[in-house]
mmCIF file with all atom_site columns, C-alpha atoms in Angstrom:
data_model
loop_
_atom_site.group_PDB
_atom_site.id
_atom_site.type_symbol
_atom_site.label_atom_id
_atom_site.label_alt_id
_atom_site.label_comp_id
_atom_site.label_asym_id
_atom_site.label_entity_id
_atom_site.label_seq_id
_atom_site.pdbx_PDB_ins_code
_atom_site.Cartn_x
_atom_site.Cartn_y
_atom_site.Cartn_z
_atom_site.occupancy
_atom_site.B_iso_or_equiv
_atom_site.pdbx_formal_charge
_atom_site.auth_seq_id
_atom_site.auth_comp_id
_atom_site.auth_asym_id
_atom_site.auth_atom_id
_atom_site.pdbx_PDB_model_num
ATOM 1   C CA . MET M 1 1   ? 0.000   0.000   0.000   1.00 0.00 ? 1   MET M CA 1
ATOM 2   C CA . GLU M 1 2   ? 2.893   2.370   0.719   1.00 0.00 ? 2   GLU M CA 1
ATOM 3   C CA . GLN M 1 3   ? 4.132   2.207   -2.879  1.00 0.00 ? 3   GLN M CA 1
ATOM 4   C CA . TYR M 1 4   ? 0.664   2.815   -4.281  1.00 0.00 ? 4   TYR M CA 1
ATOM 5   C CA . ALA M 1 5   ? 0.050   5.679   -1.868  1.00 0.00 ? 5   ALA M CA 1
ATOM 6   C CA . ALA M 1 6   ? 3.354   7.292   -2.821  1.00 0.00 ? 6   ALA M CA 1
ATOM 7   C CA . LYS M 1 7   ? 2.209   7.390   -6.462  1.00 0.00 ? 7   LYS M CA 1
ATOM 8   C CA . MET M 1 8   ? -0.997  9.190   -5.578  1.00 0.00 ? 8   MET M CA 1
ATOM 9   C CA . ALA M 1 9   ? -1.089  12.968  -6.114  1.00 0.00 ? 9   ALA M CA 1
ATOM 10  C CA . SER M 1 10  ? -3.599  13.295  -3.297  1.00 0.00 ? 10  SER M CA 1
ATOM 11  C CA . ALA M 1 11  ? -4.297  11.263  -0.183  1.00 0.00 ? 11  ALA M CA 1
ATOM 12  C CA . LEU M 1 12  ? -5.536  7.725   -0.624  1.00 0.00 ? 12  LEU M CA 1
ATOM 13  C CA . LYS M 1 13  ? -9.236  7.083   -0.052  1.00 0.00 ? 13  LYS M CA 1
ATOM 14  C CA . VAL M 1 14  ? -10.084 3.450   0.618   1.00 0.00 ? 14  VAL M CA 1
ATOM 15  C CA . ILE M 1 15  ? -13.260 1.363   0.412   1.00 0.00 ? 15  ILE M CA 1
ATOM 16  C CA . PHE M 1 16  ? -13.134 -1.632  2.714   1.00 0.00 ? 16  PHE M CA 1
ATOM 17  C CA . PHE M 1 17  ? -15.145 -4.857  2.699   1.00 0.00 ? 17  PHE M CA 1
ATOM 18  C CA . GLY M 1 18  ? -14.559 -7.362  5.507   1.00 0.00 ? 18  GLY M CA 1
ATOM 19  C CA . ALA M 1 19  ? -13.305 -4.960  8.159   1.00 0.00 ? 19  ALA M CA 1
ATOM 20  C CA . SER M 1 20  ? -14.831 -6.945  11.028  1.00 0.00 ? 20  SER M CA 1
ATOM 21  C CA . GLY M 1 21  ? -12.975 -10.188 10.285  1.00 0.00 ? 21  GLY M CA 1
ATOM 22  C CA . MET M 1 22  ? -9.628  -11.275 11.694  1.00 0.00 ? 22  MET M CA 1
ATOM 23  C CA . VAL M 1 23  ? -7.542  -10.270 8.664   1.00 0.00 ? 23  VAL M CA 1
ATOM 24  C CA . GLY M 1 24  ? -9.766  -7.320  7.849   1.00 0.00 ? 24  GLY M CA 1
ATOM 25  C CA . ALA M 1 25  ? -9.454  -5.810  11.323  1.00 0.00 ? 25  ALA M CA 1
ATOM 26  C CA . ALA M 1 26  ? -5.653  -5.846  11.038  1.00 0.00 ? 26  ALA M CA 1
ATOM 27  C CA . VAL M 1 27  ? -5.709  -4.288  7.555   1.00 0.00 ? 27  VAL M CA 1
ATOM 28  C CA . LEU M 1 28  ? -8.216  -1.697  8.758   1.00 0.00 ? 28  LEU M CA 1
ATOM 29  C CA . ASP M 1 29  ? -5.823  -0.747  11.575  1.00 0.00 ? 29  ASP M CA 1
ATOM 30  C CA . GLU M 1 30  ? -3.040  -0.248  9.027   1.00 0.00 ? 30  GLU M CA 1
ATOM 31  C CA . CYS M 1 31  ? -5.274  1.964   6.880   1.00 0.00 ? 31  CYS M CA 1
ATOM 32  C CA . LEU M 1 32  ? -6.417  4.079   9.809   1.00 0.00 ? 32  LEU M CA 1
ATOM 33  C CA . ASN M 1 33  ? -2.860  4.525   11.090  1.00 0.00 ? 33  ASN M CA 1
ATOM 34  C CA . ASN M 1 34  ? -1.330  5.259   7.687   1.00 0.00 ? 34  ASN M CA 1
ATOM 35  C CA . PRO M 1 35  ? -0.816  9.016   7.122   1.00 0.00 ? 35  PRO M CA 1
ATOM 36  C CA . ASN M 1 36  ? -1.210  8.505   3.341   1.00 0.00 ? 36  ASN M CA 1
ATOM 37  C CA . VAL M 1 37  ? -4.798  7.326   3.837   1.00 0.00 ? 37  VAL M CA 1
ATOM 38  C CA . SER M 1 38  ? -7.220  10.208  4.300   1.00 0.00 ? 38  SER M CA 1
ATOM 39  C CA . ALA M 1 39  ? -10.521 8.301   4.427   1.00 0.00 ? 39  ALA M CA 1
ATOM 40  C CA . VAL M 1 40  ? -11.815 4.768   4.859   1.00 0.00 ? 40  VAL M CA 1
ATOM 41  C CA . LEU M 1 41  ? -15.341 3.690   3.948   1.00 0.00 ? 41  LEU M CA 1
ATOM 42  C CA . ALA M 1 42  ? -16.097 0.353   5.633   1.00 0.00 ? 42  ALA M CA 1
ATOM 43  C CA . VAL M 1 43  ? -18.997 -1.369  3.884   1.00 0.00 ? 43  VAL M CA 1
ATOM 44  C CA . GLY M 1 44  ? -20.584 -4.307  5.625   1.00 0.00 ? 44  GLY M CA 1
ATOM 45  C CA . ARG M 1 45  ? -23.658 -6.026  6.928   1.00 0.00 ? 45  ARG M CA 1
ATOM 46  C CA . SER M 1 46  ? -22.928 -4.809  10.444  1.00 0.00 ? 46  SER M CA 1
ATOM 47  C CA . SER M 1 47  ? -20.869 -2.187  12.212  1.00 0.00 ? 47  SER M CA 1
ATOM 48  C CA . THR M 1 48  ? -17.176 -2.675  12.861  1.00 0.00 ? 48  THR M CA 1
ATOM 49  C CA . GLY M 1 49  ? -17.768 -1.254  16.329  1.00 0.00 ? 49  GLY M CA 1
ATOM 50  C CA . ARG M 1 50  ? -14.902 1.160   15.757  1.00 0.00 ? 50  ARG M CA 1
ATOM 51  C CA . THR M 1 51  ? -14.727 4.924   15.706  1.00 0.00 ? 51  THR M CA 1
ATOM 52  C CA . HIS M 1 52  ? -11.972 6.937   14.061  1.00 0.00 ? 52  HIS M CA 1
ATOM 53  C CA . ALA M 1 53  ? -11.780 10.342  12.387  1.00 0.00 ? 53  ALA M CA 1
ATOM 54  C CA . LYS M 1 54  ? -10.956 8.697   9.021   1.00 0.00 ? 54  LYS M CA 1
ATOM 55  C CA . LEU M 1 55  ? -13.600 5.964   9.273   1.00 0.00 ? 55  LEU M CA 1
ATOM 56  C CA . THR M 1 56  ? -17.101 6.092   7.813   1.00 0.00 ? 56  THR M CA 1
ATOM 57  C CA . GLU M 1 57  ? -19.315 3.026   7.951   1.00 0.00 ? 57  GLU M CA 1
ATOM 58  C CA . LEU M 1 58  ? -21.898 2.074   5.371   1.00 0.00 ? 58  LEU M CA 1
ATOM 59  C CA . ILE M 1 59  ? -24.198 -0.641  6.654   1.00 0.00 ? 59  ILE M CA 1
ATOM 60  C CA . HIS M 1 60  ? -25.727 -2.545  3.755   1.00 0.00 ? 60  HIS M CA 1
ATOM 61  C CA . VAL M 1 61  ? -27.189 -5.984  4.393   1.00 0.00 ? 61  VAL M CA 1
ATOM 62  C CA . ASP M 1 62  ? -27.108 -7.373  0.829   1.00 0.00 ? 62  ASP M CA 1
ATOM 63  C CA . LEU M 1 63  ? -23.536 -7.374  -0.494  1.00 0.00 ? 63  LEU M CA 1
ATOM 64  C CA . PHE M 1 64  ? -24.763 -9.257  -3.556  1.00 0.00 ? 64  PHE M CA 1
ATOM 65  C CA . ASP M 1 65  ? -26.625 -6.101  -4.624  1.00 0.00 ? 65  ASP M CA 1
ATOM 66  C CA . LEU M 1 66  ? -24.883 -2.796  -4.004  1.00 0.00 ? 66  LEU M CA 1
ATOM 67  C CA . SER M 1 67  ? -26.925 -0.880  -6.598  1.00 0.00 ? 67  SER M CA 1
ATOM 68  C CA . PRO M 1 68  ? -28.897 1.029   -3.922  1.00 0.00 ? 68  PRO M CA 1
ATOM 69  C CA . VAL M 1 69  ? -25.636 2.424   -2.459  1.00 0.00 ? 69  VAL M CA 1
ATOM 70  C CA . VAL M 1 70  ? -23.302 2.543   -5.481  1.00 0.00 ? 70  VAL M CA 1
ATOM 71  C CA . GLU M 1 71  ? -23.281 6.364   -5.468  1.00 0.00 ? 71  GLU M CA 1
ATOM 72  C CA . LYS M 1 72  ? -21.829 6.286   -1.942  1.00 0.00 ? 72  LYS M CA 1
ATOM 73  C CA . LEU M 1 73  ? -18.875 4.280   -3.281  1.00 0.00 ? 73  LEU M CA 1
ATOM 74  C CA . GLN M 1 74  ? -17.702 7.067   -5.607  1.00 0.00 ? 74  GLN M CA 1
ATOM 75  C CA . GLY M 1 75  ? -14.481 9.005   -5.118  1.00 0.00 ? 75  GLY M CA 1
ATOM 76  C CA . TYR M 1 76  ? -12.156 6.264   -3.879  1.00 0.00 ? 76  TYR M CA 1
ATOM 77  C CA . ASN M 1 77  ? -8.696  5.171   -5.104  1.00 0.00 ? 77  ASN M CA 1
ATOM 78  C CA . ALA M 1 78  ? -8.433  1.680   -3.621  1.00 0.00 ? 78  ALA M CA 1
ATOM 79  C CA . CYS M 1 79  ? -10.608 -1.149  -2.382  1.00 0.00 ? 79  CYS M CA 1
ATOM 80  C CA . PHE M 1 80  ? -9.597  -3.787  0.143   1.00 0.00 ? 80  PHE M CA 1
ATOM 81  C CA . TYR M 1 81  ? -11.687 -6.952  -0.015  1.00 0.00 ? 81  TYR M CA 1
ATOM 82  C CA . THR M 1 82  ? -10.942 -9.208  2.944   1.00 0.00 ? 82  THR M CA 1
ATOM 83  C CA . VAL M 1 83  ? -14.302 -10.990 3.097   1.00 0.00 ? 83  VAL M CA 1
ATOM 84  C CA . GLY M 1 84  ? -13.934 -14.707 3.637   1.00 0.00 ? 84  GLY M CA 1
ATOM 85  C CA . ILE M 1 85  ? -15.199 -17.720 5.492   1.00 0.00 ? 85  ILE M CA 1
ATOM 86  C CA . THR M 1 86  ? -13.912 -21.197 6.146   1.00 0.00 ? 86  THR M CA 1
ATOM 87  C CA . SER M 1 87  ? -14.960 -23.826 3.633   1.00 0.00 ? 87  SER M CA 1
ATOM 88  C CA . VAL M 1 88  ? -15.068 -26.510 6.328   1.00 0.00 ? 88  VAL M CA 1
ATOM 89  C CA . GLY M 1 89  ? -18.412 -28.278 6.174   1.00 0.00 ? 89  GLY M CA 1
ATOM 90  C CA . MET M 1 90  ? -19.638 -26.239 3.200   1.00 0.00 ? 90  MET M CA 1
ATOM 91  C CA . LYS M 1 91  ? -20.897 -27.529 -0.105  1.00 0.00 ? 91  LYS M CA 1
ATOM 92  C CA . GLU M 1 92  ? -18.920 -26.271 -3.089  1.00 0.00 ? 92  GLU M CA 1
ATOM 93  C CA . ALA M 1 93  ? -21.856 -24.323 -4.544  1.00 0.00 ? 93  ALA M CA 1
ATOM 94  C CA . ASP M 1 94  ? -22.447 -22.489 -1.257  1.00 0.00 ? 94  ASP M CA 1
ATOM 95  C CA . TYR M 1 95  ? -18.755 -21.653 -0.829  1.00 0.00 ? 95  TYR M CA 1
ATOM 96  C CA . ALA M 1 96  ? -18.562 -20.467 -4.447  1.00 0.00 ? 96  ALA M CA 1
ATOM 97  C CA . LYS M 1 97  ? -21.590 -18.226 -3.984  1.00 0.00 ? 97  LYS M CA 1
ATOM 98  C CA . LEU M 1 98  ? -19.969 -16.461 -1.040  1.00 0.00 ? 98  LEU M CA 1
ATOM 99  C CA . THR M 1 99  ? -16.432 -16.446 -2.435  1.00 0.00 ? 99  THR M CA 1
ATOM 100 C CA . VAL M 1 100 ? -16.910 -15.851 -6.172  1.00 0.00 ? 100 VAL M CA 1
ATOM 101 C CA . ASP M 1 101 ? -20.397 -14.437 -6.642  1.00 0.00 ? 101 ASP M CA 1
ATOM 102 C CA . MET M 1 102 ? -20.167 -11.914 -3.813  1.00 0.00 ? 102 MET M CA 1
ATOM 103 C CA . THR M 1 103 ? -16.691 -10.883 -4.961  1.00 0.00 ? 103 THR M CA 1
ATOM 104 C CA . ARG M 1 104 ? -18.077 -10.345 -8.480  1.00 0.00 ? 104 ARG M CA 1
ATOM 105 C CA . ALA M 1 105 ? -20.989 -8.252  -7.184  1.00 0.00 ? 105 ALA M CA 1
ATOM 106 C CA . VAL M 1 106 ? -18.739 -6.057  -5.044  1.00 0.00 ? 106 VAL M CA 1
ATOM 107 C CA . ALA M 1 107 ? -16.082 -5.676  -7.751  1.00 0.00 ? 107 ALA M CA 1
ATOM 108 C CA . THR M 1 108 ? -18.682 -4.713  -10.349 1.00 0.00 ? 108 THR M CA 1
ATOM 109 C CA . ALA M 1 109 ? -20.178 -2.027  -8.102  1.00 0.00 ? 109 ALA M CA 1
ATOM 110 C CA . VAL M 1 110 ? -16.795 -0.664  -7.053  1.00 0.00 ? 110 VAL M CA 1
ATOM 111 C CA . LEU M 1 111 ? -15.665 -0.443  -10.690 1.00 0.00 ? 111 LEU M CA 1
ATOM 112 C CA . GLN M 1 112 ? -18.910 1.238   -11.695 1.00 0.00 ? 112 GLN M CA 1
ATOM 113 C CA . ALA M 1 113 ? -18.306 3.898   -9.061  1.00 0.00 ? 113 ALA M CA 1
ATOM 114 C CA . ASN M 1 114 ? -14.522 4.239   -9.626  1.00 0.00 ? 114 ASN M CA 1
ATOM 115 C CA . PRO M 1 115 ? -13.273 2.981   -13.027 1.00 0.00 ? 115 PRO M CA 1
ATOM 116 C CA . ALA M 1 116 ? -9.543  3.404   -12.216 1.00 0.00 ? 116 ALA M CA 1
ATOM 117 C CA . ILE M 1 117 ? -9.644  1.976   -8.686  1.00 0.00 ? 117 ILE M CA 1
ATOM 118 C CA . ALA M 1 118 ? -7.016  -0.451  -7.371  1.00 0.00 ? 118 ALA M CA 1
ATOM 119 C CA . MET M 1 119 ? -8.418  -3.709  -5.962  1.00 0.00 ? 119 MET M CA 1
ATOM 120 C CA . VAL M 1 120 ? -6.688  -5.624  -3.176  1.00 0.00 ? 120 VAL M CA 1
ATOM 121 C CA . PHE M 1 121 ? -8.203  -9.087  -2.732  1.00 0.00 ? 121 PHE M CA 1
ATOM 122 C CA . VAL M 1 122 ? -7.116  -11.115 0.271   1.00 0.00 ? 122 VAL M CA 1
ATOM 123 C CA . SER M 1 123 ? -7.100  -14.709 -0.914  1.00 0.00 ? 123 SER M CA 1
ATOM 124 C CA . GLY M 1 124 ? -5.273  -17.659 0.543   1.00 0.00 ? 124 GLY M CA 1
ATOM 125 C CA . ALA M 1 125 ? -1.914  -19.361 0.323   1.00 0.00 ? 125 ALA M CA 1
ATOM 126 C CA . SER M 1 126 ? -2.019  -22.190 -2.236  1.00 0.00 ? 126 SER M CA 1
ATOM 127 C CA . SER M 1 127 ? -5.105  -20.925 -4.040  1.00 0.00 ? 127 SER M CA 1
ATOM 128 C CA . ASP M 1 128 ? -5.478  -22.694 -7.393  1.00 0.00 ? 128 ASP M CA 1
ATOM 129 C CA . SER M 1 129 ? -5.467  -20.379 -10.405 1.00 0.00 ? 129 SER M CA 1
ATOM 130 C CA . THR M 1 130 ? -5.954  -23.387 -12.714 1.00 0.00 ? 130 THR M CA 1
ATOM 131 C CA . GLU M 1 131 ? -9.342  -23.966 -11.046 1.00 0.00 ? 131 GLU M CA 1
ATOM 132 C CA . GLN M 1 132 ? -8.760  -27.691 -11.662 1.00 0.00 ? 132 GLN M CA 1
ATOM 133 C CA . GLY M 1 133 ? -7.158  -28.965 -8.440  1.00 0.00 ? 133 GLY M CA 1
ATOM 134 C CA . LYS M 1 134 ? -8.589  -31.430 -5.938  1.00 0.00 ? 134 LYS M CA 1
ATOM 135 C CA . VAL M 1 135 ? -8.869  -28.955 -3.044  1.00 0.00 ? 135 VAL M CA 1
ATOM 136 C CA . MET M 1 136 ? -12.274 -27.275 -3.232  1.00 0.00 ? 136 MET M CA 1
ATOM 137 C CA . TRP M 1 137 ? -11.489 -24.040 -1.367  1.00 0.00 ? 137 TRP M CA 1
ATOM 138 C CA . ALA M 1 138 ? -8.286  -23.518 -3.398  1.00 0.00 ? 138 ALA M CA 1
ATOM 139 C CA . ARG M 1 139 ? -10.149 -23.959 -6.713  1.00 0.00 ? 139 ARG M CA 1
ATOM 140 C CA . ILE M 1 140 ? -12.827 -21.481 -5.653  1.00 0.00 ? 140 ILE M CA 1
ATOM 141 C CA . LYS M 1 141 ? -10.327 -18.899 -4.362  1.00 0.00 ? 141 LYS M CA 1
ATOM 142 C CA . GLY M 1 142 ? -8.414  -19.273 -7.632  1.00 0.00 ? 142 GLY M CA 1
ATOM 143 C CA . LYS M 1 143 ? -11.612 -18.670 -9.561  1.00 0.00 ? 143 LYS M CA 1
ATOM 144 C CA . ALA M 1 144 ? -12.268 -15.468 -7.590  1.00 0.00 ? 144 ALA M CA 1
ATOM 145 C CA . GLU M 1 145 ? -8.689  -14.293 -8.222  1.00 0.00 ? 145 GLU M CA 1
ATOM 146 C CA . ASN M 1 146 ? -9.015  -15.012 -11.949 1.00 0.00 ? 146 ASN M CA 1
ATOM 147 C CA . LEU M 1 147 ? -12.310 -13.150 -12.095 1.00 0.00 ? 147 LEU M CA 1
ATOM 148 C CA . LEU M 1 148 ? -10.734 -10.022 -10.608 1.00 0.00 ? 148 LEU M CA 1
ATOM 149 C CA . LEU M 1 149 ? -7.637  -10.231 -12.811 1.00 0.00 ? 149 LEU M CA 1
ATOM 150 C CA . LYS M 1 150 ? -9.884  -10.121 -15.897 1.00 0.00 ? 150 LYS M CA 1
ATOM 151 C CA . MET M 1 151 ? -11.714 -6.979  -14.728 1.00 0.00 ? 151 MET M CA 1
ATOM 152 C CA . PRO M 1 152 ? -10.467 -3.534  -15.812 1.00 0.00 ? 152 PRO M CA 1
ATOM 153 C CA . PHE M 1 153 ? -9.196  -2.283  -12.449 1.00 0.00 ? 153 PHE M CA 1
ATOM 154 C CA . GLY M 1 154 ? -6.410  0.311   -12.332 1.00 0.00 ? 154 GLY M CA 1
ATOM 155 C CA . SER M 1 155 ? -4.448  -2.491  -10.639 1.00 0.00 ? 155 SER M CA 1
ATOM 156 C CA . VAL M 1 156 ? -5.248  -5.747  -8.838  1.00 0.00 ? 156 VAL M CA 1
#
């Protein structure tokens, strides 16, 4: 993030999905403490429970449909997407819906609002970009990564 922020003519404004999770909370801390970040919009189904001068929360229950709030996503340079769940005990279709379909919905809305935005997707070690491996979660994470890499973000 430091390198990207250094390239920016003005302060970095970040949209954040997944700020209440374990990884997301740590990344959110980094954003809030980084002097190159001027604003953070945390979008989620519930509050992060945090207050900070840079932090604005947008509570939106349906992350599969951001069309009602897409205008509130405008004016940002970067998006952190740290949404994720364990695949343990899940059927592949259910895991794919949450991992690929929700990622697609969020990415589409974010791009609509900010065509040159940078997307940071927190995936997993050993994700499978071939989408052909035996490990279900790795195939699905690889599919989500591939989806984002094909979208016209400023960078991914």
